[in-house]
Every structure is written in structure tokens, then in C-alpha cells.
């Protein structure tokens, strides 16, 4: 599959959901895969992709992964189930494998924020902590926004993955984002 598209950086999979996709990253153009499929052709579904400022292989302290919430149930639509704690209780982990390594992540928090510039929490700008204080502040803000308490947190040095998708247009905040924060556990 890498020979088909060398922008492939990994694969994300959630048990008992439709989330089972290749993950790509375009280092040369921001949001390149927002409306392009794996073959780099126009597609409204886009691809599951990593923010251009993140490094999957080093890795960044926080790898931000975007995906559309399609009405068909495709892409990151099933992330919307995480608004319900009972769904989280039976789906606490997922796998995000790079092209070199296999990893399991544990969901530590779920929240909704505005996707408008200058509004809400700019979670996507946190990629590498400059200090423990910066990491701790990020985690503190995440927990202050969470929809429910998972009983899990992250410590400085943990590797995070942040999954982001849009919320339905009729919900508040308008242009909202559902955000699922997870830490690497294996």
C-alpha cells in the first residue's frame, strides 16, 4: 500500500467500529488530504490525515489526526459515539500503527470545542511540549473541558494522539470539533 502512496504514515483502527483506515500526511501542503482520497484525487470524504506540523516517526509529543465526520458513517463519524461515556467504557483503546511500529492508545478525554480561529481551545497547535509545565497545562485544559471523567490522565513524557472531527452543523458550538485525546500504552 505504501507503493501506492508514499504519503502513508500508518493505519488507525478501532474495534467494533467502521474506523479502519490508512493514515496519510502531506509535509508539503497544509490540509492536502482534506478533500483528497488515498489516490490524491478529489473526494469529499478526504482521508484520515496527520497535521503537517506533527512528526509521526520521531514522534511529536502530540500527533494530531484529522478526519471528516461523514453522514454515511465513513471516516471519523464513529468518533461521535465517544460523547457517550458508555461507549467509551467499551472502547477505551484503539491502535495507531506507523509504517514501522505498532502501538495501542488509551482514550483519556473527550471534549467539544469551537473550530473557529481565536475561539475555543487550540488543541491542534500543541505538538511538542517545550517543558513539563507546558505539557501539564495542556493536559489540565483538556481535563477541564472533558465531557466526562475517564479516570485516566497523561504525564510529561507520554506520547499523545489527538483525533479531531467536525460536529454536526446544527449543534453548538457552530463549526465545532469533537476531540478525542489518547495516550500511548504499548
PDB file of C-alpha atoms in Angstrom:
ATOM      1  CA  UNK A   1       0.000   0.000   0.000  1.00  0.00           C
ATOM      2  CA  UNK A   2       2.978   2.332   0.623  1.00  0.00           C
ATOM      3  CA  UNK A   3       3.956   1.907  -3.043  1.00  0.00           C
ATOM      4  CA  UNK A   4       0.508   3.216  -3.993  1.00  0.00           C
ATOM      5  CA  UNK A   5       1.029   6.402  -1.969  1.00  0.00           C
ATOM      6  CA  UNK A   6       4.273   7.188  -0.157  1.00  0.00           C
ATOM      7  CA  UNK A   7       2.445   9.783   1.981  1.00  0.00           C
ATOM      8  CA  UNK A   8       1.212   6.798   4.011  1.00  0.00           C
ATOM      9  CA  UNK A   9       2.415   7.110   7.614  1.00  0.00           C
ATOM     10  CA  UNK A  10       0.277   4.484   9.321  1.00  0.00           C
ATOM     11  CA  UNK A  11      -3.069   2.824   9.964  1.00  0.00           C
ATOM     12  CA  UNK A  12      -5.736   3.583  12.574  1.00  0.00           C
ATOM     13  CA  UNK A  13      -8.240   1.016  13.782  1.00  0.00           C
ATOM     14  CA  UNK A  14     -10.986   0.937  16.433  1.00  0.00           C
ATOM     15  CA  UNK A  15     -12.528  -2.426  17.313  1.00  0.00           C
ATOM     16  CA  UNK A  16     -16.265  -2.769  16.578  1.00  0.00           C
ATOM     17  CA  UNK A  17     -16.416   0.480  14.573  1.00  0.00           C
ATOM     18  CA  UNK A  18     -16.032   1.486  10.945  1.00  0.00           C
ATOM     19  CA  UNK A  19     -12.766   3.285  11.746  1.00  0.00           C
ATOM     20  CA  UNK A  20     -10.180   1.132   9.981  1.00  0.00           C
ATOM     21  CA  UNK A  21      -8.191   3.362   7.617  1.00  0.00           C
ATOM     22  CA  UNK A  22      -4.794   4.239   6.283  1.00  0.00           C
ATOM     23  CA  UNK A  23      -3.390   7.486   7.676  1.00  0.00           C
ATOM     24  CA  UNK A  24      -1.512   9.862   5.402  1.00  0.00           C
ATOM     25  CA  UNK A  25       0.470  13.062   5.862  1.00  0.00           C
ATOM     26  CA  UNK A  26       1.424  15.728   3.381  1.00  0.00           C
ATOM     27  CA  UNK A  27       4.509  17.614   4.542  1.00  0.00           C
ATOM     28  CA  UNK A  28       4.302  19.953   1.565  1.00  0.00           C
ATOM     29  CA  UNK A  29       0.760  21.328   1.763  1.00  0.00           C
ATOM     30  CA  UNK A  30      -1.472  22.065   4.764  1.00  0.00           C
ATOM     31  CA  UNK A  31      -4.742  20.093   4.711  1.00  0.00           C
ATOM     32  CA  UNK A  32      -3.770  18.481   1.397  1.00  0.00           C
ATOM     33  CA  UNK A  33      -5.914  15.423   2.180  1.00  0.00           C
ATOM     34  CA  UNK A  34      -8.925  17.327   3.491  1.00  0.00           C
ATOM     35  CA  UNK A  35     -10.697  16.714   0.164  1.00  0.00           C
ATOM     36  CA  UNK A  36      -8.415  14.166  -1.498  1.00  0.00           C
ATOM     37  CA  UNK A  37      -8.617  10.391  -1.324  1.00  0.00           C
ATOM     38  CA  UNK A  38      -5.739   7.958  -0.924  1.00  0.00           C
ATOM     39  CA  UNK A  39      -5.042   8.218  -4.678  1.00  0.00           C
ATOM     40  CA  UNK A  40      -4.703  12.017  -4.336  1.00  0.00           C
ATOM     41  CA  UNK A  41      -7.916  12.577  -6.325  1.00  0.00           C
ATOM     42  CA  UNK A  42     -10.686  14.972  -5.278  1.00  0.00           C
ATOM     43  CA  UNK A  43     -13.101  13.299  -2.849  1.00  0.00           C
ATOM     44  CA  UNK A  44     -15.498  14.941  -0.378  1.00  0.00           C
ATOM     45  CA  UNK A  45     -14.662  12.235   2.215  1.00  0.00           C
ATOM     46  CA  UNK A  46     -10.977  13.162   2.092  1.00  0.00           C
ATOM     47  CA  UNK A  47      -8.581  10.913   4.016  1.00  0.00           C
ATOM     48  CA  UNK A  48      -7.630  10.398   7.615  1.00  0.00           C
ATOM     49  CA  UNK A  49      -4.515  12.555   7.857  1.00  0.00           C
ATOM     50  CA  UNK A  50      -1.890  13.878  10.258  1.00  0.00           C
ATOM     51  CA  UNK A  51      -1.395  17.611  10.765  1.00  0.00           C
ATOM     52  CA  UNK A  52       1.613  18.756   8.763  1.00  0.00           C
ATOM     53  CA  UNK A  53       3.461  20.129  11.832  1.00  0.00           C
ATOM     54  CA  UNK A  54       3.490  16.738  13.587  1.00  0.00           C
ATOM     55  CA  UNK A  55       6.121  14.038  13.310  1.00  0.00           C
ATOM     56  CA  UNK A  56       4.731  10.503  13.444  1.00  0.00           C
ATOM     57  CA  UNK A  57       8.128   8.840  13.410  1.00  0.00           C
ATOM     58  CA  UNK A  58      10.129  10.833  15.988  1.00  0.00           C
ATOM     59  CA  UNK A  59       7.289  11.181  17.341  1.00  0.00           C
ATOM     60  CA  UNK A  60       5.845  14.536  18.357  1.00  0.00           C
ATOM     61  CA  UNK A  61       4.522  14.724  21.929  1.00  0.00           C
ATOM     62  CA  UNK A  62       1.064  15.066  20.380  1.00  0.00           C
ATOM     63  CA  UNK A  63       0.221  13.750  16.917  1.00  0.00           C
ATOM     64  CA  UNK A  64      -2.964  15.420  15.662  1.00  0.00           C
ATOM     65  CA  UNK A  65      -5.041  13.311  13.269  1.00  0.00           C
ATOM     66  CA  UNK A  66      -7.974  14.771  11.344  1.00  0.00           C
ATOM     67  CA  UNK A  67     -10.884  13.079   9.620  1.00  0.00           C
ATOM     68  CA  UNK A  68     -14.286  14.115   8.331  1.00  0.00           C
ATOM     69  CA  UNK A  69     -17.462  13.007  10.085  1.00  0.00           C
ATOM     70  CA  UNK A  70     -19.381  11.739   7.100  1.00  0.00           C
ATOM     71  CA  UNK A  71     -23.165  11.299   7.274  1.00  0.00           C
ATOM     72  CA  UNK A  72     -22.640   7.939   5.570  1.00  0.00           C
ATOM     73  CA  UNK A  73     -20.768   6.773   8.683  1.00  0.00           C
ATOM     74  CA  UNK A  74     -17.407   6.865   6.918  1.00  0.00           C
ATOM     75  CA  UNK A  75     -14.113   8.307   8.103  1.00  0.00           C
ATOM     76  CA  UNK A  76     -14.299   9.599  11.713  1.00  0.00           C
ATOM     77  CA  UNK A  77     -18.115   9.504  12.029  1.00  0.00           C
ATOM     78  CA  UNK A  78     -17.942   6.802  14.717  1.00  0.00           C
ATOM     79  CA  UNK A  79     -15.901   9.119  16.957  1.00  0.00           C
ATOM     80  CA  UNK A  80     -19.210  10.872  17.691  1.00  0.00           C
ATOM     81  CA  UNK A  81     -20.166   7.865  19.850  1.00  0.00           C
ATOM     82  CA  UNK A  82     -17.474   8.965  22.326  1.00  0.00           C
ATOM     83  CA  UNK A  83     -19.817  11.708  23.523  1.00  0.00           C
ATOM     84  CA  UNK A  84     -21.497   8.914  25.486  1.00  0.00           C
ATOM     85  CA  UNK A  85     -19.457   7.546  28.386  1.00  0.00           C
ATOM     86  CA  UNK A  86     -20.971   4.074  27.991  1.00  0.00           C
ATOM     87  CA  UNK A  87     -19.444   3.884  24.509  1.00  0.00           C
ATOM     88  CA  UNK A  88     -16.063   4.921  25.922  1.00  0.00           C
ATOM     89  CA  UNK A  89     -16.354   2.250  28.614  1.00  0.00           C
ATOM     90  CA  UNK A  90     -16.373  -0.480  25.956  1.00  0.00           C
ATOM     91  CA  UNK A  91     -13.988   1.297  23.525  1.00  0.00           C
ATOM     92  CA  UNK A  92     -11.198   2.646  25.711  1.00  0.00           C
ATOM     93  CA  UNK A  93      -8.356   1.724  23.362  1.00  0.00           C
ATOM     94  CA  UNK A  94      -7.510   1.789  19.668  1.00  0.00           C
ATOM     95  CA  UNK A  95      -4.489   1.037  17.538  1.00  0.00           C
ATOM     96  CA  UNK A  96      -2.460   3.510  15.541  1.00  0.00           C
ATOM     97  CA  UNK A  97       0.348   1.715  13.787  1.00  0.00           C
ATOM     98  CA  UNK A  98       3.018   3.590  11.880  1.00  0.00           C
ATOM     99  CA  UNK A  99       4.693   2.002   8.885  1.00  0.00           C
ATOM    100  CA  UNK A 100       7.473   0.967  11.305  1.00  0.00           C
ATOM    101  CA  UNK A 101       5.805   0.272  14.680  1.00  0.00           C
ATOM    102  CA  UNK A 102       2.573  -0.987  16.256  1.00  0.00           C
ATOM    103  CA  UNK A 103       1.011   0.963  19.134  1.00  0.00           C
ATOM    104  CA  UNK A 104      -2.074   0.902  21.329  1.00  0.00           C
ATOM    105  CA  UNK A 105      -3.576   4.106  22.706  1.00  0.00           C
ATOM    106  CA  UNK A 106      -5.938   4.639  25.649  1.00  0.00           C
ATOM    107  CA  UNK A 107      -8.581   7.368  25.423  1.00  0.00           C
ATOM    108  CA  UNK A 108      -8.101   9.739  28.359  1.00  0.00           C
ATOM    109  CA  UNK A 109     -10.510  12.571  27.472  1.00  0.00           C
ATOM    110  CA  UNK A 110     -13.230  13.629  25.047  1.00  0.00           C
ATOM    111  CA  UNK A 111     -14.399  17.221  24.573  1.00  0.00           C
ATOM    112  CA  UNK A 112     -16.061  19.591  22.124  1.00  0.00           C
ATOM    113  CA  UNK A 113     -14.655  22.996  21.225  1.00  0.00           C
ATOM    114  CA  UNK A 114     -15.025  25.642  18.536  1.00  0.00           C
ATOM    115  CA  UNK A 115     -13.165  25.211  15.269  1.00  0.00           C
ATOM    116  CA  UNK A 116     -13.223  28.955  14.593  1.00  0.00           C
ATOM    117  CA  UNK A 117      -9.873  30.741  14.729  1.00  0.00           C
ATOM    118  CA  UNK A 118      -9.459  32.623  18.003  1.00  0.00           C
ATOM    119  CA  UNK A 119     -12.330  30.749  19.688  1.00  0.00           C
ATOM    120  CA  UNK A 120     -12.285  27.675  21.895  1.00  0.00           C
ATOM    121  CA  UNK A 121      -9.224  25.587  22.718  1.00  0.00           C
ATOM    122  CA  UNK A 122      -6.464  25.455  20.071  1.00  0.00           C
ATOM    123  CA  UNK A 123      -5.579  21.819  20.873  1.00  0.00           C
ATOM    124  CA  UNK A 124      -4.145  21.295  17.396  1.00  0.00           C
ATOM    125  CA  UNK A 125      -1.327  23.773  17.999  1.00  0.00           C
ATOM    126  CA  UNK A 126       0.151  21.632  20.774  1.00  0.00           C
ATOM    127  CA  UNK A 127       2.602  19.293  19.067  1.00  0.00           C
ATOM    128  CA  UNK A 128       5.789  19.323  21.161  1.00  0.00           C
ATOM    129  CA  UNK A 129       5.974  20.416  24.780  1.00  0.00           C
ATOM    130  CA  UNK A 130       8.685  22.952  25.430  1.00  0.00           C
ATOM    131  CA  UNK A 131       8.635  21.986  29.124  1.00  0.00           C
ATOM    132  CA  UNK A 132       6.813  19.858  31.663  1.00  0.00           C
ATOM    133  CA  UNK A 133       4.797  22.933  32.659  1.00  0.00           C
ATOM    134  CA  UNK A 134       3.588  23.359  29.074  1.00  0.00           C
ATOM    135  CA  UNK A 135       2.602  19.673  28.859  1.00  0.00           C
ATOM    136  CA  UNK A 136       0.850  19.825  32.239  1.00  0.00           C
ATOM    137  CA  UNK A 137      -1.063  22.965  31.190  1.00  0.00           C
ATOM    138  CA  UNK A 138      -2.267  21.231  28.016  1.00  0.00           C
ATOM    139  CA  UNK A 139      -3.479  18.186  29.985  1.00  0.00           C
ATOM    140  CA  UNK A 140      -5.101  20.416  32.618  1.00  0.00           C
ATOM    141  CA  UNK A 141      -7.048  22.280  29.934  1.00  0.00           C
ATOM    142  CA  UNK A 142      -8.074  19.005  28.278  1.00  0.00           C
ATOM    143  CA  UNK A 143      -9.464  17.697  31.577  1.00  0.00           C
ATOM    144  CA  UNK A 144     -11.266  20.962  32.321  1.00  0.00           C
ATOM    145  CA  UNK A 145     -13.166  20.579  29.018  1.00  0.00           C
ATOM    146  CA  UNK A 146     -13.830  16.829  29.076  1.00  0.00           C
ATOM    147  CA  UNK A 147     -17.408  15.638  28.689  1.00  0.00           C
ATOM    148  CA  UNK A 148     -16.943  13.028  31.445  1.00  0.00           C
ATOM    149  CA  UNK A 149     -14.228  11.755  33.745  1.00  0.00           C
ATOM    150  CA  UNK A 150     -12.399   8.718  32.350  1.00  0.00           C
ATOM    151  CA  UNK A 151     -10.207   8.350  35.423  1.00  0.00           C
ATOM    152  CA  UNK A 152      -7.160   8.464  33.132  1.00  0.00           C
ATOM    153  CA  UNK A 153      -4.621  11.192  32.504  1.00  0.00           C
ATOM    154  CA  UNK A 154      -1.203  11.669  30.921  1.00  0.00           C
ATOM    155  CA  UNK A 155       2.172  12.558  32.394  1.00  0.00           C
ATOM    156  CA  UNK A 156       5.038  14.517  30.893  1.00  0.00           C
ATOM    157  CA  UNK A 157       6.854  12.123  28.564  1.00  0.00           C
ATOM    158  CA  UNK A 158       3.709  10.283  27.431  1.00  0.00           C
ATOM    159  CA  UNK A 159       3.082  10.194  23.702  1.00  0.00           C
ATOM    160  CA  UNK A 160      -0.364  11.532  22.773  1.00  0.00           C
ATOM    161  CA  UNK A 161      -2.635  11.201  19.774  1.00  0.00           C
ATOM    162  CA  UNK A 162      -5.399  13.761  19.287  1.00  0.00           C
ATOM    163  CA  UNK A 163      -8.251  12.778  16.987  1.00  0.00           C
ATOM    164  CA  UNK A 164     -10.364  15.596  15.591  1.00  0.00           C
ATOM    165  CA  UNK A 165     -13.577  15.671  13.597  1.00  0.00           C
ATOM    166  CA  UNK A 166     -16.331  18.200  12.965  1.00  0.00           C
ATOM    167  CA  UNK A 167     -19.596  18.135  14.894  1.00  0.00           C
ATOM    168  CA  UNK A 168     -22.998  18.363  13.170  1.00  0.00           C
ATOM    169  CA  UNK A 169     -23.750  21.882  11.899  1.00  0.00           C
ATOM    170  CA  UNK A 170     -26.927  22.233  13.965  1.00  0.00           C
ATOM    171  CA  UNK A 171     -25.062  21.625  17.245  1.00  0.00           C
ATOM    172  CA  UNK A 172     -23.325  24.213  19.393  1.00  0.00           C
ATOM    173  CA  UNK A 173     -20.723  25.493  19.174  1.00  0.00           C
ATOM    174  CA  UNK A 174     -21.213  26.225  15.491  1.00  0.00           C
ATOM    175  CA  UNK A 175     -18.247  24.943  13.488  1.00  0.00           C
ATOM    176  CA  UNK A 176     -17.488  22.699  16.458  1.00  0.00           C
ATOM    177  CA  UNK A 177     -14.893  19.972  16.788  1.00  0.00           C
ATOM    178  CA  UNK A 178     -15.179  16.730  18.689  1.00  0.00           C
ATOM    179  CA  UNK A 179     -11.748  15.925  20.081  1.00  0.00           C
ATOM    180  CA  UNK A 180     -10.590  12.568  21.454  1.00  0.00           C
ATOM    181  CA  UNK A 181      -7.276  12.620  23.366  1.00  0.00           C
ATOM    182  CA  UNK A 182      -5.392   9.348  23.898  1.00  0.00           C
ATOM    183  CA  UNK A 183      -2.011   8.315  25.288  1.00  0.00           C
ATOM    184  CA  UNK A 184       0.237   5.527  24.073  1.00  0.00           C
ATOM    185  CA  UNK A 185       0.146   2.499  26.378  1.00  0.00           C
ATOM    186  CA  UNK A 186       2.071  -0.020  24.271  1.00  0.00           C
TER     187      UNK A 186
END
